[in-house]
JSON list of C-alpha atoms in Angstrom, two decimals:
[
{"chain": "X", "resi": 412, "resn": "ALA", "atom": "CA", "xyz": [63.99, 38.81, 3.97]},
{"chain": "X", "resi": 413, "resn": "GLY", "atom": "CA", "xyz": [62.91, 39.06, 7.63]},
{"chain": "X", "resi": 414, "resn": "ASN", "atom": "CA", "xyz": [59.07, 38.42, 6.79]},
{"chain": "X", "resi": 415, "resn": "ALA", "atom": "CA", "xyz": [59.71, 35.22, 4.13]},
{"chain": "X", "resi": 416, "resn": "SER", "atom": "CA", "xyz": [62.49, 34.03, 7.02]},
{"chain": "X", "resi": 417, "resn": "ALA", "atom": "CA", "xyz": [59.69, 34.03, 9.55]},
{"chain": "X", "resi": 418, "resn": "SER", "atom": "CA", "xyz": [57.05, 32.66, 7.23]},
{"chain": "X", "resi": 419, "resn": "VAL", "atom": "CA", "xyz": [59.36, 29.43, 7.24]},
{"chain": "X", "resi": 420, "resn": "TRP", "atom": "CA", "xyz": [59.69, 29.72, 10.84]},
{"chain": "X", "resi": 421, "resn": "ILE", "atom": "CA", "xyz": [56.10, 29.65, 11.64]},
{"chain": "X", "resi": 422, "resn": "ASN", "atom": "CA", "xyz": [55.36, 26.65, 9.29]},
{"chain": "X", "resi": 423, "resn": "GLY", "atom": "CA", "xyz": [56.86, 24.53, 11.89]},
{"chain": "X", "resi": 424, "resn": "SER", "atom": "CA", "xyz": [56.46, 24.18, 15.85]},
{"chain": "X", "resi": 425, "resn": "VAL", "atom": "CA", "xyz": [59.30, 24.95, 18.38]},
{"chain": "X", "resi": 426, "resn": "SER", "atom": "CA", "xyz": [60.63, 21.89, 19.96]},
{"chain": "X", "resi": 427, "resn": "THR", "atom": "CA", "xyz": [63.81, 20.78, 22.10]},
{"chain": "X", "resi": 428, "resn": "THR", "atom": "CA", "xyz": [65.42, 18.54, 19.38]},
{"chain": "X", "resi": 429, "resn": "SER", "atom": "CA", "xyz": [68.94, 20.03, 18.35]},
{"chain": "X", "resi": 430, "resn": "ALA", "atom": "CA", "xyz": [67.68, 20.38, 14.29]},
{"chain": "X", "resi": 431, "resn": "GLU", "atom": "CA", "xyz": [64.78, 22.87, 16.05]},
{"chain": "X", "resi": 432, "resn": "LYS", "atom": "CA", "xyz": [66.65, 24.70, 18.17]},
{"chain": "X", "resi": 433, "resn": "ALA", "atom": "CA", "xyz": [69.49, 25.33, 14.98]},
{"chain": "X", "resi": 434, "resn": "VAL", "atom": "CA", "xyz": [66.60, 26.60, 12.97]},
{"chain": "X", "resi": 435, "resn": "PHE", "atom": "CA", "xyz": [64.88, 28.73, 15.86]},
{"chain": "X", "resi": 436, "resn": "GLN", "atom": "CA", "xyz": [68.38, 30.51, 16.47]},
{"chain": "X", "resi": 437, "resn": "ASN", "atom": "CA", "xyz": [68.97, 31.37, 13.01]},
{"chain": "X", "resi": 438, "resn": "ALA", "atom": "CA", "xyz": [65.65, 32.55, 12.91]},
{"chain": "X", "resi": 439, "resn": "ILE", "atom": "CA", "xyz": [66.14, 34.82, 15.26]},
{"chain": "X", "resi": 440, "resn": "ARG", "atom": "CA", "xyz": [68.45, 36.91, 12.73]},
{"chain": "X", "resi": 441, "resn": "PHE", "atom": "CA", "xyz": [65.35, 37.85, 11.21]},
{"chain": "X", "resi": 442, "resn": "MET", "atom": "CA", "xyz": [63.27, 38.56, 13.53]},
{"chain": "X", "resi": 443, "resn": "LYS", "atom": "CA", "xyz": [63.38, 42.07, 13.70]},
{"chain": "X", "resi": 444, "resn": "ARG", "atom": "CA", "xyz": [59.72, 43.63, 14.15]},
{"chain": "X", "resi": 445, "resn": "ILE", "atom": "CA", "xyz": [57.69, 42.37, 17.20]},
{"chain": "X", "resi": 446, "resn": "ALA", "atom": "CA", "xyz": [54.10, 44.03, 18.28]},
{"chain": "X", "resi": 447, "resn": "VAL", "atom": "CA", "xyz": [52.72, 43.32, 21.51]},
{"chain": "X", "resi": 448, "resn": "TRP", "atom": "CA", "xyz": [48.91, 44.68, 21.42]},
{"chain": "X", "resi": 449, "resn": "ASN", "atom": "CA", "xyz": [47.48, 45.17, 24.99]},
{"chain": "X", "resi": 450, "resn": "THR", "atom": "CA", "xyz": [44.63, 47.63, 25.49]},
{"chain": "X", "resi": 451, "resn": "ALA", "atom": "CA", "xyz": [42.87, 46.55, 28.41]},
{"chain": "X", "resi": 452, "resn": "PHE", "atom": "CA", "xyz": [43.36, 48.98, 31.45]},
{"chain": "X", "resi": 453, "resn": "LEU", "atom": "CA", "xyz": [46.62, 49.71, 33.71]},
{"chain": "X", "resi": 454, "resn": "GLY", "atom": "CA", "xyz": [47.18, 46.86, 36.21]},
{"chain": "X", "resi": 455, "resn": "ASP", "atom": "CA", "xyz": [46.97, 44.33, 32.48]},
{"chain": "X", "resi": 456, "resn": "ALA", "atom": "CA", "xyz": [49.43, 46.77, 30.72]},
{"chain": "X", "resi": 457, "resn": "VAL", "atom": "CA", "xyz": [51.99, 46.16, 33.37]},
{"chain": "X", "resi": 458, "resn": "LEU", "atom": "CA", "xyz": [51.66, 42.95, 33.65]},
{"chain": "X", "resi": 459, "resn": "THR", "atom": "CA", "xyz": [52.57, 42.60, 30.41]},
{"chain": "X", "resi": 460, "resn": "LEU", "atom": "CA", "xyz": [55.85, 43.63, 30.70]},
{"chain": "X", "resi": 461, "resn": "PRO", "atom": "CA", "xyz": [57.29, 40.19, 31.65]},
{"chain": "X", "resi": 462, "resn": "LEU", "atom": "CA", "xyz": [56.05, 38.83, 28.34]},
{"chain": "X", "resi": 463, "resn": "ILE", "atom": "CA", "xyz": [57.93, 42.06, 26.92]},
{"chain": "X", "resi": 464, "resn": "GLN", "atom": "CA", "xyz": [61.31, 41.50, 28.65]},
{"chain": "X", "resi": 465, "resn": "THR", "atom": "CA", "xyz": [61.69, 38.38, 27.90]},
{"chain": "X", "resi": 466, "resn": "LEU", "atom": "CA", "xyz": [61.07, 39.04, 24.60]},
{"chain": "X", "resi": 467, "resn": "ALA", "atom": "CA", "xyz": [63.51, 41.41, 24.29]},
{"chain": "X", "resi": 468, "resn": "ASP", "atom": "CA", "xyz": [66.57, 39.04, 25.83]},
{"chain": "X", "resi": 469, "resn": "ALA", "atom": "CA", "xyz": [65.43, 36.06, 23.39]},
{"chain": "X", "resi": 470, "resn": "PHE", "atom": "CA", "xyz": [65.98, 38.31, 20.56]},
{"chain": "X", "resi": 471, "resn": "PRO", "atom": "CA", "xyz": [68.35, 40.85, 20.84]},
{"chain": "X", "resi": 472, "resn": "GLY", "atom": "CA", "xyz": [68.39, 43.82, 18.70]},
{"chain": "X", "resi": 473, "resn": "ALA", "atom": "CA", "xyz": [64.76, 43.28, 17.94]},
{"chain": "X", "resi": 474, "resn": "GLU", "atom": "CA", "xyz": [62.35, 46.61, 17.73]},
{"chain": "X", "resi": 475, "resn": "ILE", "atom": "CA", "xyz": [59.15, 46.34, 20.29]},
{"chain": "X", "resi": 476, "resn": "ASP", "atom": "CA", "xyz": [56.28, 48.06, 19.74]},
{"chain": "X", "resi": 477, "resn": "PHE", "atom": "CA", "xyz": [53.96, 48.07, 22.57]},
{"chain": "X", "resi": 478, "resn": "TYR", "atom": "CA", "xyz": [50.34, 48.85, 21.88]},
{"chain": "X", "resi": 479, "resn": "VAL", "atom": "CA", "xyz": [48.19, 50.01, 24.87]},
{"chain": "X", "resi": 480, "resn": "ARG", "atom": "CA", "xyz": [44.89, 51.99, 25.84]},
{"chain": "X", "resi": 481, "resn": "ARG", "atom": "CA", "xyz": [45.27, 55.66, 25.33]},
{"chain": "X", "resi": 482, "resn": "GLY", "atom": "CA", "xyz": [46.22, 57.86, 27.96]},
{"chain": "X", "resi": 483, "resn": "LEU", "atom": "CA", "xyz": [48.89, 54.79, 29.09]},
{"chain": "X", "resi": 484, "resn": "GLY", "atom": "CA", "xyz": [51.79, 55.81, 26.33]},
{"chain": "X", "resi": 485, "resn": "PRO", "atom": "CA", "xyz": [54.11, 57.78, 28.97]},
{"chain": "X", "resi": 486, "resn": "LEU", "atom": "CA", "xyz": [54.04, 55.07, 31.47]},
{"chain": "X", "resi": 487, "resn": "PHE", "atom": "CA", "xyz": [56.18, 52.73, 29.49]},
{"chain": "X", "resi": 488, "resn": "GLU", "atom": "CA", "xyz": [58.01, 55.27, 27.18]},
{"chain": "X", "resi": 489, "resn": "ALA", "atom": "CA", "xyz": [61.27, 55.13, 29.31]},
{"chain": "X", "resi": 490, "resn": "HIS", "atom": "CA", "xyz": [61.04, 51.19, 28.72]},
{"chain": "X", "resi": 491, "resn": "PRO", "atom": "CA", "xyz": [64.64, 49.75, 28.02]},
{"chain": "X", "resi": 492, "resn": "SER", "atom": "CA", "xyz": [63.25, 46.94, 26.27]},
{"chain": "X", "resi": 493, "resn": "ILE", "atom": "CA", "xyz": [60.20, 49.08, 24.47]},
{"chain": "X", "resi": 494, "resn": "HIS", "atom": "CA", "xyz": [61.42, 50.19, 21.14]},
{"chain": "X", "resi": 495, "resn": "ALA", "atom": "CA", "xyz": [58.18, 52.54, 20.58]},
{"chain": "X", "resi": 496, "resn": "VAL", "atom": "CA", "xyz": [54.89, 52.78, 22.34]},
{"chain": "X", "resi": 497, "resn": "HIS", "atom": "CA", "xyz": [51.57, 53.38, 20.48]},
{"chain": "X", "resi": 498, "resn": "GLU", "atom": "CA", "xyz": [48.11, 54.85, 21.72]},
{"chain": "X", "resi": 499, "resn": "TYR", "atom": "CA", "xyz": [45.14, 53.16, 21.20]},
{"chain": "X", "resi": 500, "resn": "ASP", "atom": "CA", "xyz": [41.80, 55.20, 21.16]},
{"chain": "X", "resi": 501, "resn": "LYS", "atom": "CA", "xyz": [38.88, 52.32, 21.23]},
{"chain": "X", "resi": 502, "resn": "ARG", "atom": "CA", "xyz": [36.46, 55.07, 20.60]},
{"chain": "X", "resi": 503, "resn": "ARG", "atom": "CA", "xyz": [37.43, 56.38, 17.81]},
{"chain": "X", "resi": 504, "resn": "ILE", "atom": "CA", "xyz": [36.29, 52.67, 16.23]},
{"chain": "X", "resi": 505, "resn": "ALA", "atom": "CA", "xyz": [32.05, 53.54, 16.84]},
{"chain": "X", "resi": 506, "resn": "GLY", "atom": "CA", "xyz": [29.44, 53.96, 15.35]},
{"chain": "X", "resi": 507, "resn": "ASN", "atom": "CA", "xyz": [28.53, 54.38, 11.77]},
{"chain": "X", "resi": 508, "resn": "ASN", "atom": "CA", "xyz": [32.62, 54.70, 10.70]},
{"chain": "X", "resi": 509, "resn": "ARG", "atom": "CA", "xyz": [33.46, 51.80, 12.76]},
{"chain": "X", "resi": 510, "resn": "LEU", "atom": "CA", "xyz": [34.55, 49.56, 9.68]},
{"chain": "X", "resi": 511, "resn": "SER", "atom": "CA", "xyz": [36.36, 52.47, 7.88]},
{"chain": "X", "resi": 512, "resn": "ALA", "atom": "CA", "xyz": [38.57, 53.15, 11.01]},
{"chain": "X", "resi": 513, "resn": "LEU", "atom": "CA", "xyz": [39.16, 49.99, 11.76]},
{"chain": "X", "resi": 514, "resn": "LEU", "atom": "CA", "xyz": [40.70, 49.07, 7.94]},
{"chain": "X", "resi": 515, "resn": "LYS", "atom": "CA", "xyz": [42.59, 52.42, 8.63]},
{"chain": "X", "resi": 516, "resn": "THR", "atom": "CA", "xyz": [44.41, 51.38, 11.77]},
{"chain": "X", "resi": 517, "resn": "GLY", "atom": "CA", "xyz": [44.40, 47.89, 9.96]},
{"chain": "X", "resi": 518, "resn": "ARG", "atom": "CA", "xyz": [46.60, 49.68, 7.31]},
{"chain": "X", "resi": 519, "resn": "ILE", "atom": "CA", "xyz": [48.87, 51.85, 9.47]},
{"chain": "X", "resi": 520, "resn": "LEU", "atom": "CA", "xyz": [49.51, 48.74, 11.48]},
{"chain": "X", "resi": 521, "resn": "GLY", "atom": "CA", "xyz": [50.49, 46.55, 8.23]},
{"chain": "X", "resi": 522, "resn": "GLY", "atom": "CA", "xyz": [52.93, 49.43, 6.71]},
{"chain": "X", "resi": 523, "resn": "ARG", "atom": "CA", "xyz": [55.36, 48.58, 10.13]},
{"chain": "X", "resi": 524, "resn": "ARG", "atom": "CA", "xyz": [55.50, 45.21, 8.81]},
{"chain": "X", "resi": 525, "resn": "TYR", "atom": "CA", "xyz": [56.31, 43.02, 11.84]},
{"chain": "X", "resi": 526, "resn": "ASP", "atom": "CA", "xyz": [57.66, 40.00, 11.80]},
{"chain": "X", "resi": 527, "resn": "ILE", "atom": "CA", "xyz": [55.66, 38.96, 15.12]},
{"chain": "X", "resi": 528, "resn": "TRP", "atom": "CA", "xyz": [52.28, 40.14, 16.69]},
{"chain": "X", "resi": 529, "resn": "ILE", "atom": "CA", "xyz": [51.41, 39.03, 20.33]},
{"chain": "X", "resi": 530, "resn": "GLY", "atom": "CA", "xyz": [47.87, 39.39, 21.17]},
{"chain": "X", "resi": 531, "resn": "ALA", "atom": "CA", "xyz": [47.60, 39.78, 24.78]},
{"chain": "X", "resi": 532, "resn": "HIS", "atom": "CA", "xyz": [43.89, 41.38, 24.58]},
{"chain": "X", "resi": 533, "resn": "PRO", "atom": "CA", "xyz": [41.38, 38.79, 24.08]},
{"chain": "X", "resi": 534, "resn": "SER", "atom": "CA", "xyz": [38.88, 40.64, 22.28]},
{"chain": "X", "resi": 535, "resn": "PRO", "atom": "CA", "xyz": [37.37, 40.18, 18.72]},
{"chain": "X", "resi": 536, "resn": "ARG", "atom": "CA", "xyz": [38.27, 43.80, 17.45]},
{"chain": "X", "resi": 537, "resn": "SER", "atom": "CA", "xyz": [42.07, 43.23, 18.66]},
{"chain": "X", "resi": 538, "resn": "ALA", "atom": "CA", "xyz": [42.07, 39.72, 16.69]},
{"chain": "X", "resi": 539, "resn": "LEU", "atom": "CA", "xyz": [41.34, 41.41, 13.65]},
{"chain": "X", "resi": 540, "resn": "LEU", "atom": "CA", "xyz": [44.08, 44.21, 13.56]},
{"chain": "X", "resi": 541, "resn": "ALA", "atom": "CA", "xyz": [46.46, 41.08, 14.33]},
{"chain": "X", "resi": 542, "resn": "ARG", "atom": "CA", "xyz": [45.02, 39.92, 11.23]},
{"chain": "X", "resi": 543, "resn": "LEU", "atom": "CA", "xyz": [45.59, 43.30, 9.34]},
{"chain": "X", "resi": 544, "resn": "SER", "atom": "CA", "xyz": [48.61, 43.96, 10.86]},
{"chain": "X", "resi": 545, "resn": "GLY", "atom": "CA", "xyz": [50.36, 41.53, 7.96]},
{"chain": "X", "resi": 546, "resn": "ALA", "atom": "CA", "xyz": [52.27, 39.87, 10.51]},
{"chain": "X", "resi": 547, "resn": "PRO", "atom": "CA", "xyz": [53.45, 36.39, 9.53]},
{"chain": "X", "resi": 548, "resn": "LEU", "atom": "CA", "xyz": [52.99, 35.23, 12.92]},
{"chain": "X", "resi": 549, "resn": "ARG", "atom": "CA", "xyz": [50.49, 36.18, 14.92]},
{"chain": "X", "resi": 550, "resn": "VAL", "atom": "CA", "xyz": [49.99, 34.70, 18.37]},
{"chain": "X", "resi": 551, "resn": "GLY", "atom": "CA", "xyz": [46.87, 35.07, 20.65]},
{"chain": "X", "resi": 552, "resn": "TYR", "atom": "CA", "xyz": [44.25, 32.99, 23.03]},
{"chain": "X", "resi": 553, "resn": "ILE", "atom": "CA", "xyz": [41.94, 30.43, 22.28]},
{"chain": "X", "resi": 554, "resn": "GLY", "atom": "CA", "xyz": [38.62, 31.68, 22.05]},
{"chain": "X", "resi": 555, "resn": "GLY", "atom": "CA", "xyz": [35.84, 32.33, 19.04]},
{"chain": "X", "resi": 556, "resn": "PRO", "atom": "CA", "xyz": [35.86, 32.29, 15.64]},
{"chain": "X", "resi": 557, "resn": "VAL", "atom": "CA", "xyz": [37.34, 35.37, 15.03]},
{"chain": "X", "resi": 558, "resn": "ALA", "atom": "CA", "xyz": [40.51, 34.41, 17.43]},
{"chain": "X", "resi": 559, "resn": "ALA", "atom": "CA", "xyz": [40.43, 30.84, 15.09]},
{"chain": "X", "resi": 560, "resn": "LEU", "atom": "CA", "xyz": [40.50, 33.03, 11.67]},
{"chain": "X", "resi": 561, "resn": "CYS", "atom": "CA", "xyz": [42.95, 35.91, 12.79]},
{"chain": "X", "resi": 562, "resn": "TYR", "atom": "CA", "xyz": [46.04, 34.29, 15.11]},
{"chain": "X", "resi": 563, "resn": "ASN", "atom": "CA", "xyz": [47.84, 31.57, 13.70]},
{"chain": "X", "resi": 564, "resn": "ARG", "atom": "CA", "xyz": [49.36, 30.35, 16.83]},
{"chain": "X", "resi": 565, "resn": "ARG", "atom": "CA", "xyz": [47.18, 30.31, 19.67]},
{"chain": "X", "resi": 566, "resn": "VAL", "atom": "CA", "xyz": [47.09, 29.15, 23.28]},
{"chain": "X", "resi": 567, "resn": "SER", "atom": "CA", "xyz": [44.81, 28.39, 26.38]},
{"chain": "X", "resi": 568, "resn": "ARG", "atom": "CA", "xyz": [44.34, 31.16, 28.80]},
{"chain": "X", "resi": 569, "resn": "ARG", "atom": "CA", "xyz": [43.96, 28.73, 31.59]},
{"chain": "X", "resi": 570, "resn": "PHE", "atom": "CA", "xyz": [41.92, 31.56, 33.50]},
{"chain": "X", "resi": 571, "resn": "SER", "atom": "CA", "xyz": [41.49, 29.52, 36.50]},
{"chain": "X", "resi": 572, "resn": "GLU", "atom": "CA", "xyz": [44.64, 28.24, 36.50]},
{"chain": "X", "resi": 573, "resn": "LEU", "atom": "CA", "xyz": [47.62, 30.61, 36.29]},
{"chain": "X", "resi": 574, "resn": "HIS", "atom": "CA", "xyz": [48.02, 34.42, 37.62]},
{"chain": "X", "resi": 575, "resn": "GLU", "atom": "CA", "xyz": [47.91, 36.95, 34.86]},
{"chain": "X", "resi": 576, "resn": "ILE", "atom": "CA", "xyz": [51.54, 37.26, 34.29]},
{"chain": "X", "resi": 577, "resn": "GLU", "atom": "CA", "xyz": [51.61, 33.71, 33.64]},
{"chain": "X", "resi": 578, "resn": "ARG", "atom": "CA", "xyz": [48.93, 33.47, 31.20]},
{"chain": "X", "resi": 579, "resn": "LEU", "atom": "CA", "xyz": [50.38, 36.09, 29.36]},
{"chain": "X", "resi": 580, "resn": "LEU", "atom": "CA", "xyz": [53.80, 34.38, 29.27]},
{"chain": "X", "resi": 581, "resn": "GLU", "atom": "CA", "xyz": [51.74, 31.75, 27.82]},
{"chain": "X", "resi": 582, "resn": "LEU", "atom": "CA", "xyz": [51.66, 33.72, 24.64]},
{"chain": "X", "resi": 583, "resn": "LEU", "atom": "CA", "xyz": [55.35, 33.01, 24.11]},
{"chain": "X", "resi": 584, "resn": "LYS", "atom": "CA", "xyz": [55.30, 29.18, 23.33]},
{"chain": "X", "resi": 585, "resn": "PRO", "atom": "CA", "xyz": [54.70, 28.90, 20.09]},
{"chain": "X", "resi": 586, "resn": "ILE", "atom": "CA", "xyz": [57.57, 31.48, 19.74]},
{"chain": "X", "resi": 587, "resn": "LEU", "atom": "CA", "xyz": [59.98, 30.33, 22.54]},
{"chain": "X", "resi": 588, "resn": "PRO", "atom": "CA", "xyz": [61.80, 27.08, 23.37]},
{"chain": "X", "resi": 589, "resn": "PRO", "atom": "CA", "xyz": [60.44, 25.99, 26.74]},
{"chain": "X", "resi": 590, "resn": "GLU", "atom": "CA", "xyz": [63.94, 26.02, 28.17]},
{"chain": "X", "resi": 591, "resn": "THR", "atom": "CA", "xyz": [64.47, 29.89, 27.41]},
{"chain": "X", "resi": 592, "resn": "PRO", "atom": "CA", "xyz": [64.48, 31.47, 30.42]},
{"chain": "X", "resi": 593, "resn": "ARG", "atom": "CA", "xyz": [61.04, 34.14, 31.24]},
{"chain": "X", "resi": 594, "resn": "GLN", "atom": "CA", "xyz": [61.44, 37.28, 33.25]},
{"chain": "X", "resi": 595, "resn": "PRO", "atom": "CA", "xyz": [58.96, 36.94, 36.08]},
{"chain": "X", "resi": 596, "resn": "TRP", "atom": "CA", "xyz": [58.37, 40.78, 37.37]},
{"chain": "X", "resi": 597, "resn": "PRO", "atom": "CA", "xyz": [57.67, 44.00, 35.47]},
{"chain": "X", "resi": 598, "resn": "GLU", "atom": "CA", "xyz": [60.44, 46.43, 35.76]},
{"chain": "X", "resi": 599, "resn": "LEU", "atom": "CA", "xyz": [59.06, 49.75, 35.39]},
{"chain": "X", "resi": 600, "resn": "THR", "atom": "CA", "xyz": [61.33, 52.63, 34.31]},
{"chain": "X", "resi": 601, "resn": "LEU", "atom": "CA", "xyz": [59.68, 55.71, 34.73]},
{"chain": "X", "resi": 602, "resn": "PRO", "atom": "CA", "xyz": [60.11, 58.85, 32.71]},
{"chain": "X", "resi": 603, "resn": "SER", "atom": "CA", "xyz": [62.82, 61.14, 34.35]},
{"chain": "X", "resi": 604, "resn": "ALA", "atom": "CA", "xyz": [60.28, 64.21, 33.78]},
{"chain": "X", "resi": 605, "resn": "ALA", "atom": "CA", "xyz": [57.68, 61.94, 35.99]},
{"chain": "X", "resi": 606, "resn": "LEU", "atom": "CA", "xyz": [60.64, 61.34, 38.70]},
{"chain": "X", "resi": 607, "resn": "GLY", "atom": "CA", "xyz": [61.18, 65.11, 39.02]},
{"chain": "X", "resi": 608, "resn": "LYS", "atom": "CA", "xyz": [58.08, 66.22, 39.34]},
{"chain": "X", "resi": 609, "resn": "ALA", "atom": "CA", "xyz": [57.58, 63.50, 41.49]},
{"chain": "X", "resi": 610, "resn": "ALA", "atom": "CA", "xyz": [60.14, 64.73, 43.86]},
{"chain": "X", "resi": 611, "resn": "ALA", "atom": "CA", "xyz": [59.32, 68.35, 43.37]},
{"chain": "X", "resi": 612, "resn": "PHE", "atom": "CA", "xyz": [55.68, 67.21, 45.16]},
{"chain": "X", "resi": 613, "resn": "ARG", "atom": "CA", "xyz": [57.58, 65.50, 47.76]},
{"chain": "X", "resi": 614, "resn": "GLU", "atom": "CA", "xyz": [59.87, 68.30, 48.73]},
{"chain": "X", "resi": 615, "resn": "SER", "atom": "CA", "xyz": [57.03, 70.45, 48.79]},
{"chain": "X", "resi": 616, "resn": "LEU", "atom": "CA", "xyz": [55.45, 68.16, 51.43]},
{"chain": "X", "resi": 617, "resn": "ARG", "atom": "CA", "xyz": [58.27, 68.72, 53.96]},
{"chain": "X", "resi": 618, "resn": "GLN", "atom": "CA", "xyz": [58.57, 70.30, 57.31]},
{"chain": "X", "resi": 619, "resn": "GLY", "atom": "CA", "xyz": [61.80, 71.62, 58.19]},
{"chain": "X", "resi": 620, "resn": "ASP", "atom": "CA", "xyz": [64.36, 68.43, 58.38]},
{"chain": "X", "resi": 621, "resn": "GLN", "atom": "CA", "xyz": [61.36, 65.91, 58.64]},
{"chain": "X", "resi": 622, "resn": "GLU", "atom": "CA", "xyz": [60.50, 63.42, 55.71]},
{"chain": "X", "resi": 623, "resn": "PRO", "atom": "CA", "xyz": [57.17, 63.72, 54.53]},
{"chain": "X", "resi": 624, "resn": "VAL", "atom": "CA", "xyz": [55.22, 60.35, 54.66]},
{"chain": "X", "resi": 625, "resn": "LEU", "atom": "CA", "xyz": [52.33, 59.43, 51.63]},
{"chain": "X", "resi": 626, "resn": "LEU", "atom": "CA", "xyz": [49.71, 57.72, 51.46]},
{"chain": "X", "resi": 627, "resn": "GLY", "atom": "CA", "xyz": [48.40, 56.97, 48.23]},
{"chain": "X", "resi": 628, "resn": "LEU", "atom": "CA", "xyz": [44.95, 55.61, 47.91]},
{"chain": "X", "resi": 629, "resn": "HIS", "atom": "CA", "xyz": [42.87, 55.12, 44.71]},
{"chain": "X", "resi": 630, "resn": "PRO", "atom": "CA", "xyz": [39.27, 54.54, 45.63]},
{"chain": "X", "resi": 631, "resn": "GLY", "atom": "CA", "xyz": [37.57, 53.33, 42.22]},
{"chain": "X", "resi": 632, "resn": "SER", "atom": "CA", "xyz": [37.56, 51.60, 39.49]},
{"chain": "X", "resi": 633, "resn": "VAL", "atom": "CA", "xyz": [35.90, 51.02, 36.33]},
{"chain": "X", "resi": 634, "resn": "TRP", "atom": "CA", "xyz": [34.49, 47.98, 37.09]},
{"chain": "X", "resi": 635, "resn": "GLY", "atom": "CA", "xyz": [31.77, 47.72, 39.38]},
{"chain": "X", "resi": 636, "resn": "THR", "atom": "CA", "xyz": [32.46, 44.59, 40.45]},
{"chain": "X", "resi": 637, "resn": "LYS", "atom": "CA", "xyz": [35.73, 45.31, 41.38]},
{"chain": "X", "resi": 638, "resn": "ARG", "atom": "CA", "xyz": [35.02, 48.06, 43.53]},
{"chain": "X", "resi": 639, "resn": "TRP", "atom": "CA", "xyz": [35.81, 48.49, 47.26]},
{"chain": "X", "resi": 640, "resn": "LEU", "atom": "CA", "xyz": [33.39, 50.00, 49.54]},
{"chain": "X", "resi": 641, "resn": "PRO", "atom": "CA", "xyz": [34.30, 53.70, 51.04]},
{"chain": "X", "resi": 642, "resn": "SER", "atom": "CA", "xyz": [34.28, 52.12, 54.72]},
{"chain": "X", "resi": 643, "resn": "GLY", "atom": "CA", "xyz": [37.14, 50.15, 53.56]},
{"chain": "X", "resi": 644, "resn": "PHE", "atom": "CA", "xyz": [39.23, 52.64, 51.90]},
{"chain": "X", "resi": 645, "resn": "ALA", "atom": "CA", "xyz": [38.99, 54.68, 55.06]},
{"chain": "X", "resi": 646, "resn": "GLU", "atom": "CA", "xyz": [39.94, 52.15, 57.61]},
{"chain": "X", "resi": 647, "resn": "ILE", "atom": "CA", "xyz": [42.92, 51.72, 55.81]},
{"chain": "X", "resi": 648, "resn": "ALA", "atom": "CA", "xyz": [43.64, 55.52, 56.37]},
{"chain": "X", "resi": 649, "resn": "ARG", "atom": "CA", "xyz": [42.74, 55.27, 59.72]},
{"chain": "X", "resi": 650, "resn": "ARG", "atom": "CA", "xyz": [44.99, 52.42, 60.49]},
{"chain": "X", "resi": 651, "resn": "GLU", "atom": "CA", "xyz": [47.86, 54.18, 58.28]},
{"chain": "X", "resi": 652, "resn": "THR", "atom": "CA", "xyz": [47.48, 57.84, 59.46]}
]
């Protein structure tokens, strides 16, 4: 029933007329399974949280699954807006088994019977998996023939105009009326085990009654164009210590 109702809903576009609002409010009852896909790096995944938080407010009772890059799952498992976190290992889809691995992943996604699929990662592979999920409403960014084939609702990324959070929230335009409040900031809810480890580490640095002062530096990036010079990190460390 949910997929059938969703199929009817996506034949129209969101409007502010009273009739369309009534259709939307009725459709909310059937939107029980939502997937958000962003298998980019850590920062991009964190910046996807406002989109997820907005969905959770707009679709109370819906189950929202978040698909992230391998290794990032534990960061999001305790978030109250997320039903389940699934890690995706891009390296599995490579070499001679690329097509079979892609199809196998598609069958797994299809078995989860999503009503809405939101592709926040603008790659052809991500678009293909959106199509293989079988979700009746698939939202992604405009960009290339694969996206046009796989997403039935597309929005402009407006890369030079918007902050990444704003660009991600654009993906909600085909789903939510414009007056629906958007969450502007990511709210991280860390697992209790991680918080316990952090507290124990901080306590291990205590000297008497003196509270330890911690300075964290992360001098690196996968992308060469985003790597700051060592001298820059050294200068920050000198200033702060």
